PDB file of C-alpha atoms in Angstrom:
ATOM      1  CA  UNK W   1      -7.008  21.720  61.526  1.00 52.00           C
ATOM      2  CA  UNK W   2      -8.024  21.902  65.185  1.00 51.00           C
ATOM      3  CA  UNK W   3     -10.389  24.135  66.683  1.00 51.00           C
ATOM      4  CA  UNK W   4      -6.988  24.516  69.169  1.00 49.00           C
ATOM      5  CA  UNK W   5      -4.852  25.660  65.800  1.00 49.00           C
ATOM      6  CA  UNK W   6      -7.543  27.732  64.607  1.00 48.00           C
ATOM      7  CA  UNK W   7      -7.629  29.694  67.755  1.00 48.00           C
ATOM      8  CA  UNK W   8      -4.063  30.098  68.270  1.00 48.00           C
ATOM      9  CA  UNK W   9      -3.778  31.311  65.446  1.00 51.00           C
ATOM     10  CA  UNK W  10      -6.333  34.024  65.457  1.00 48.00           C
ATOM     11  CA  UNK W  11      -4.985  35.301  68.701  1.00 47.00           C
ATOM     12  CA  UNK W  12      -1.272  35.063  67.537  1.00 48.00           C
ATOM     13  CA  UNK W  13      -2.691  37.391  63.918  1.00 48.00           C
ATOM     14  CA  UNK W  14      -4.216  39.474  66.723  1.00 48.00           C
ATOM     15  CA  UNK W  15      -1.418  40.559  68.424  1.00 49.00           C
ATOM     16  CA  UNK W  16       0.501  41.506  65.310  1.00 49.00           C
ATOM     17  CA  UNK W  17      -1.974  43.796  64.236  1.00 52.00           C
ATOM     18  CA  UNK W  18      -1.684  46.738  66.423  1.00 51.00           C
ATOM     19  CA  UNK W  19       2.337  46.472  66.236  1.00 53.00           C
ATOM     20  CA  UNK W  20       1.391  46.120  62.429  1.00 56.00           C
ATOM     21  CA  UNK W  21      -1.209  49.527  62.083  1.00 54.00           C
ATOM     22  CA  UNK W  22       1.823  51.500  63.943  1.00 55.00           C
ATOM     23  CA  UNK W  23       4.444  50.403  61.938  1.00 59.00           C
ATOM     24  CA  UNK W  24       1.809  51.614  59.159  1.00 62.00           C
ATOM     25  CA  UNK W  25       1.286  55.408  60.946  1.00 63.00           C
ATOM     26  CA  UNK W  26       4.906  55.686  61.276  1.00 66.00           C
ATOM     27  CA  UNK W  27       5.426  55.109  57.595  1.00 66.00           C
ATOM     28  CA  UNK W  28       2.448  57.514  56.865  1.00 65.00           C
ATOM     29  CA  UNK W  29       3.703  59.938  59.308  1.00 64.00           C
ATOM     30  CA  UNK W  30       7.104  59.682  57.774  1.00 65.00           C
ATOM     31  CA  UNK W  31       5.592  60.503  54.272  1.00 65.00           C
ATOM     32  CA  UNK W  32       3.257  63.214  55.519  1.00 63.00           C
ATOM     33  CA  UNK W  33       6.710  65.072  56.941  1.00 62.00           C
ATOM     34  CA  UNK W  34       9.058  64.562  54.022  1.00 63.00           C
ATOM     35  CA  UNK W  35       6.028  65.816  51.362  1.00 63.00           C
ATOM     36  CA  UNK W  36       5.926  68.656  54.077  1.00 61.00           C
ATOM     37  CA  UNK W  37       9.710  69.327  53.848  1.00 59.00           C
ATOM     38  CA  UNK W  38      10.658  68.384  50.464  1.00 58.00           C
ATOM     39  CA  UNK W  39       9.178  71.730  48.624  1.00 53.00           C
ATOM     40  CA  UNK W  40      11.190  74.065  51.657  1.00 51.00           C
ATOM     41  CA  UNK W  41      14.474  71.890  50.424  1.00 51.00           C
ATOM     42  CA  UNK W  42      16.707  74.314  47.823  1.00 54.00           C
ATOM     43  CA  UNK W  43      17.158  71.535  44.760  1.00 48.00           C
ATOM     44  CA  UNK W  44      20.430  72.713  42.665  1.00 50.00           C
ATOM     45  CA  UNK W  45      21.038  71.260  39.628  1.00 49.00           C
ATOM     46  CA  UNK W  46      24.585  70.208  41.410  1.00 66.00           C
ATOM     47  CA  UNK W  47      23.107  66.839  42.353  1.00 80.00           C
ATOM     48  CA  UNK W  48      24.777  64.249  44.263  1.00 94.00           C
ATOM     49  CA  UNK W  49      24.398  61.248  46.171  1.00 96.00           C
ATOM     50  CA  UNK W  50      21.732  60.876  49.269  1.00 96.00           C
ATOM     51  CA  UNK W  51      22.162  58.165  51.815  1.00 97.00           C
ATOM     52  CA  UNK W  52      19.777  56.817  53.750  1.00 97.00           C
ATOM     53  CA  UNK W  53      20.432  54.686  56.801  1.00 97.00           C
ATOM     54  CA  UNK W  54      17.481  53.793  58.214  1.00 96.00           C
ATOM     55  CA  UNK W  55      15.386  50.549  59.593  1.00 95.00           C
ATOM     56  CA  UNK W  56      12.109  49.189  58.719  1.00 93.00           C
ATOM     57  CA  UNK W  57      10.638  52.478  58.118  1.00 94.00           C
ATOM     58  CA  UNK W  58      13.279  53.851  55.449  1.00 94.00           C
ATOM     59  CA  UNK W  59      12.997  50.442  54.027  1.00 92.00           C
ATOM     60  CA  UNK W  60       9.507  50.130  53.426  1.00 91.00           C
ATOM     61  CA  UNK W  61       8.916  46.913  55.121  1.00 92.00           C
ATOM     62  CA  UNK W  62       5.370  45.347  54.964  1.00 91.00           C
ATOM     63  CA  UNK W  63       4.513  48.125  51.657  1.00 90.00           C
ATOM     64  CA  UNK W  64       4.919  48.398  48.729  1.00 88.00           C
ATOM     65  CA  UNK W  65       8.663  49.690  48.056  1.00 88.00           C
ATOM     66  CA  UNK W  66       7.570  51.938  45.212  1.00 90.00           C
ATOM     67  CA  UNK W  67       5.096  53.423  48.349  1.00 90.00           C
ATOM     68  CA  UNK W  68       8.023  53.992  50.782  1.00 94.00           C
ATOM     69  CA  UNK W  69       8.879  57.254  51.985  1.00 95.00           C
ATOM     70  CA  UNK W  70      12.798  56.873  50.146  1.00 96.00           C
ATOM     71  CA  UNK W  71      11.086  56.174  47.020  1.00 95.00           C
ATOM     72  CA  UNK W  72       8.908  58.695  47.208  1.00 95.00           C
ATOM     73  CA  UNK W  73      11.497  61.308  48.044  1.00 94.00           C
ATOM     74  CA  UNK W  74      13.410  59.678  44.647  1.00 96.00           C
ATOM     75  CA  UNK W  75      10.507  60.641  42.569  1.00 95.00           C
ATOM     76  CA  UNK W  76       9.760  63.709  43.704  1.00 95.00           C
ATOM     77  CA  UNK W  77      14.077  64.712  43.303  1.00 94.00           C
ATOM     78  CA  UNK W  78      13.483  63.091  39.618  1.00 94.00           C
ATOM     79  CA  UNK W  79      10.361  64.969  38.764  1.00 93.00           C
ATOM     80  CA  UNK W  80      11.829  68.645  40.245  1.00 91.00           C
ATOM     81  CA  UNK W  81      14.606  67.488  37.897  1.00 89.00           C
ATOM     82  CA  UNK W  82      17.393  67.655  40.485  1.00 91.00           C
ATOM     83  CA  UNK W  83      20.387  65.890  39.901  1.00 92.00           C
ATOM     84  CA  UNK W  84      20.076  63.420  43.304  1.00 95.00           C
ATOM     85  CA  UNK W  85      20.430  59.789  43.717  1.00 95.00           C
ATOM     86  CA  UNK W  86      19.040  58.175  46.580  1.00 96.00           C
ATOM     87  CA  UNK W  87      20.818  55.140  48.247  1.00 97.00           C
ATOM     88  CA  UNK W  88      19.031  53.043  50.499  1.00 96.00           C
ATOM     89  CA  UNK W  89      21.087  51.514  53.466  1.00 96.00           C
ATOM     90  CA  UNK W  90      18.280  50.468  55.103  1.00 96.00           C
ATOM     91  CA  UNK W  91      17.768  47.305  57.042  1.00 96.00           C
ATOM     92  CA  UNK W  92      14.497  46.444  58.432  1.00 96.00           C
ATOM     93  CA  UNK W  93      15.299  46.047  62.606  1.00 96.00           C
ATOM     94  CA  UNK W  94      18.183  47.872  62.645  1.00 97.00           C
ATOM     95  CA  UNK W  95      19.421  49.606  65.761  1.00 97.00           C
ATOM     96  CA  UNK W  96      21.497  52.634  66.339  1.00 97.00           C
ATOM     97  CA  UNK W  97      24.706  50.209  67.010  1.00 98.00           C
ATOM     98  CA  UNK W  98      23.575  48.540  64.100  1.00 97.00           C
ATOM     99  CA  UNK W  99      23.400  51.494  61.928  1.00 97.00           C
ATOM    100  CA  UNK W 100      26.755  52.918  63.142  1.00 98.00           C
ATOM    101  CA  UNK W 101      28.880  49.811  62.275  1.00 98.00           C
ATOM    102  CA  UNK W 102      27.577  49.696  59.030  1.00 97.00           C
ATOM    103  CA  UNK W 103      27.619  53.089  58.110  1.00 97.00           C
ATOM    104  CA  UNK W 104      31.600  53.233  57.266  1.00 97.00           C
ATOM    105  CA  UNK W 105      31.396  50.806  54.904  1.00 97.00           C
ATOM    106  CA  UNK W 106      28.545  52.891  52.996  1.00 97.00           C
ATOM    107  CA  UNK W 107      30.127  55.870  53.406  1.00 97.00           C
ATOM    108  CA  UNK W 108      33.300  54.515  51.707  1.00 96.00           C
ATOM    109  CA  UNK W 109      31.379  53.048  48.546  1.00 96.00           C
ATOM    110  CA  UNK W 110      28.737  55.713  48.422  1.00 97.00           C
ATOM    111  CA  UNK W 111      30.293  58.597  49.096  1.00 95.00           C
ATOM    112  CA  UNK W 112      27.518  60.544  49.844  1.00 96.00           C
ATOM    113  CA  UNK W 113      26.984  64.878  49.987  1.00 94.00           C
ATOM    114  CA  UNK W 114      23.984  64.026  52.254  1.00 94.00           C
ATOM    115  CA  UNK W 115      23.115  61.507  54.710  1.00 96.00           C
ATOM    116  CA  UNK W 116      19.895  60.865  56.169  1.00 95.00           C
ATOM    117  CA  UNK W 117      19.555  59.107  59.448  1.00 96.00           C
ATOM    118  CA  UNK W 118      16.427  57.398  60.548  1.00 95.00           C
ATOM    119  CA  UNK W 119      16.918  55.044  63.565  1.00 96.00           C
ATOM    120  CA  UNK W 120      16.166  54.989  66.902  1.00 95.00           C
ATOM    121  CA  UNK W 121      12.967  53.104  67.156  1.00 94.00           C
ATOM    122  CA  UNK W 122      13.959  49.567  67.608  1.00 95.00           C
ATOM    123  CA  UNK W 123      16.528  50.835  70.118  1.00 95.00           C
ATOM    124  CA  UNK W 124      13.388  51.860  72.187  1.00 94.00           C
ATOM    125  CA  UNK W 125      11.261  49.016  71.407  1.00 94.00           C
ATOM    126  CA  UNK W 126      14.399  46.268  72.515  1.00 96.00           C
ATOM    127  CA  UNK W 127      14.466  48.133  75.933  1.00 95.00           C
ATOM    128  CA  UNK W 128      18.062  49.834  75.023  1.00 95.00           C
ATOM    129  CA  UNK W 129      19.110  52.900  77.327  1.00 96.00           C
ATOM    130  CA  UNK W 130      18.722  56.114  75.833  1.00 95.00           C
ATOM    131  CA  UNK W 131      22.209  57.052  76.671  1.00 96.00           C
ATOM    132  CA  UNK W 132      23.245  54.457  74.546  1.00 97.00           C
ATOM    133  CA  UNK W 133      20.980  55.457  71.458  1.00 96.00           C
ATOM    134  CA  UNK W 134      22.527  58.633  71.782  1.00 96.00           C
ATOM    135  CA  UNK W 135      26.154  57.597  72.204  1.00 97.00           C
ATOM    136  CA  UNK W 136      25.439  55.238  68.755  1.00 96.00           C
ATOM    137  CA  UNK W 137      23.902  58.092  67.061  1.00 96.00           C
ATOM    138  CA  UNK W 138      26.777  60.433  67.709  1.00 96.00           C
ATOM    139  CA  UNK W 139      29.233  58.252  66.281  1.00 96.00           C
ATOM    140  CA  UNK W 140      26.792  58.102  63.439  1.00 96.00           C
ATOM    141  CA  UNK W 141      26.782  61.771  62.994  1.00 95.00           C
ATOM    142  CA  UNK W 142      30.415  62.403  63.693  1.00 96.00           C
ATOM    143  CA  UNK W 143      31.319  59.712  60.745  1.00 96.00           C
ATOM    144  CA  UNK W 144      29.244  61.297  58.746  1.00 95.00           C
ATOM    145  CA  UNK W 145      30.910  64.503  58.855  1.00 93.00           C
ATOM    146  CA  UNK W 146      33.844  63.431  58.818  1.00 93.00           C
ATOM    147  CA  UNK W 147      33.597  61.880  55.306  1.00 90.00           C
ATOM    148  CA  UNK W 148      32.562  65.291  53.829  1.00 79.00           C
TER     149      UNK W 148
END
């Protein structure tokens, strides 16, 4: 291998890694929040079905899946012995327009009593206008509660 390879490809491993150690505070951020929530959260022994439509974050890309913040919230539902199951819609680089055109679909085989919506970032990181983030996550919303 060329020194030239070598090189390139020390510089190219050094620009992932900052975009890499955010995507890994955003996960741990994520984490710290739902452990924060989760115990506030009324758990009835109804149950029912949680969705989660989410991107990279929600799908535990570049960690362990068993470490990601969906699993996590899985266990802890399974070990307060609530009735939930957790669906993961997730798609690592989704986008808010992403997101909404999938989320009929999911709602229609899922059919779930909750849905939890976690996009938004790769919207901001591709340069998208807010206005349009928001427009995308309203239709989200609006589906949402329209499916019951």
């Amino acid at each position: 291998m060329s020194s030239f390879t070598n090189h390139s490809r020390l510089v190219t491993e050094k620009a992932r890694h900052p975009y890499k150690r955010l995507r890994s505070l955003r996960a741990r951020l994520l984490q710290l929040l739902l452990l924060l929530i989760m115990p506030a959260v009324p758990v009835h022994a109804l149950g029912g079905v949680i969705l989660v439509l989410g991107d990279s974050v929600s799908s535990a890309y570049g960690i362990d899946v068993k470490s990601g913040w969906v699993q996590l919230m899985q266990k802890r539902l399974d070990e307060q012995n609530a009735n939930f199951r957790v669906v993961n819609a997730s798609i690592s680089g989704d986008t808010t327009k992403g997101g909404a055109a999938r989320l009929p679909t999911a709602l229609e085989k899922h059919a779930p009593d909750v849905v939890v919506v976690e996009l938004g970032g790769n919207d901001g990181l591709r340069g998208m206008q807010l206005s349009e983030t928001r427009a995308n996550l309203e239709r989200i919303i609006v589906a949402a509660k329209k499916s019951g």
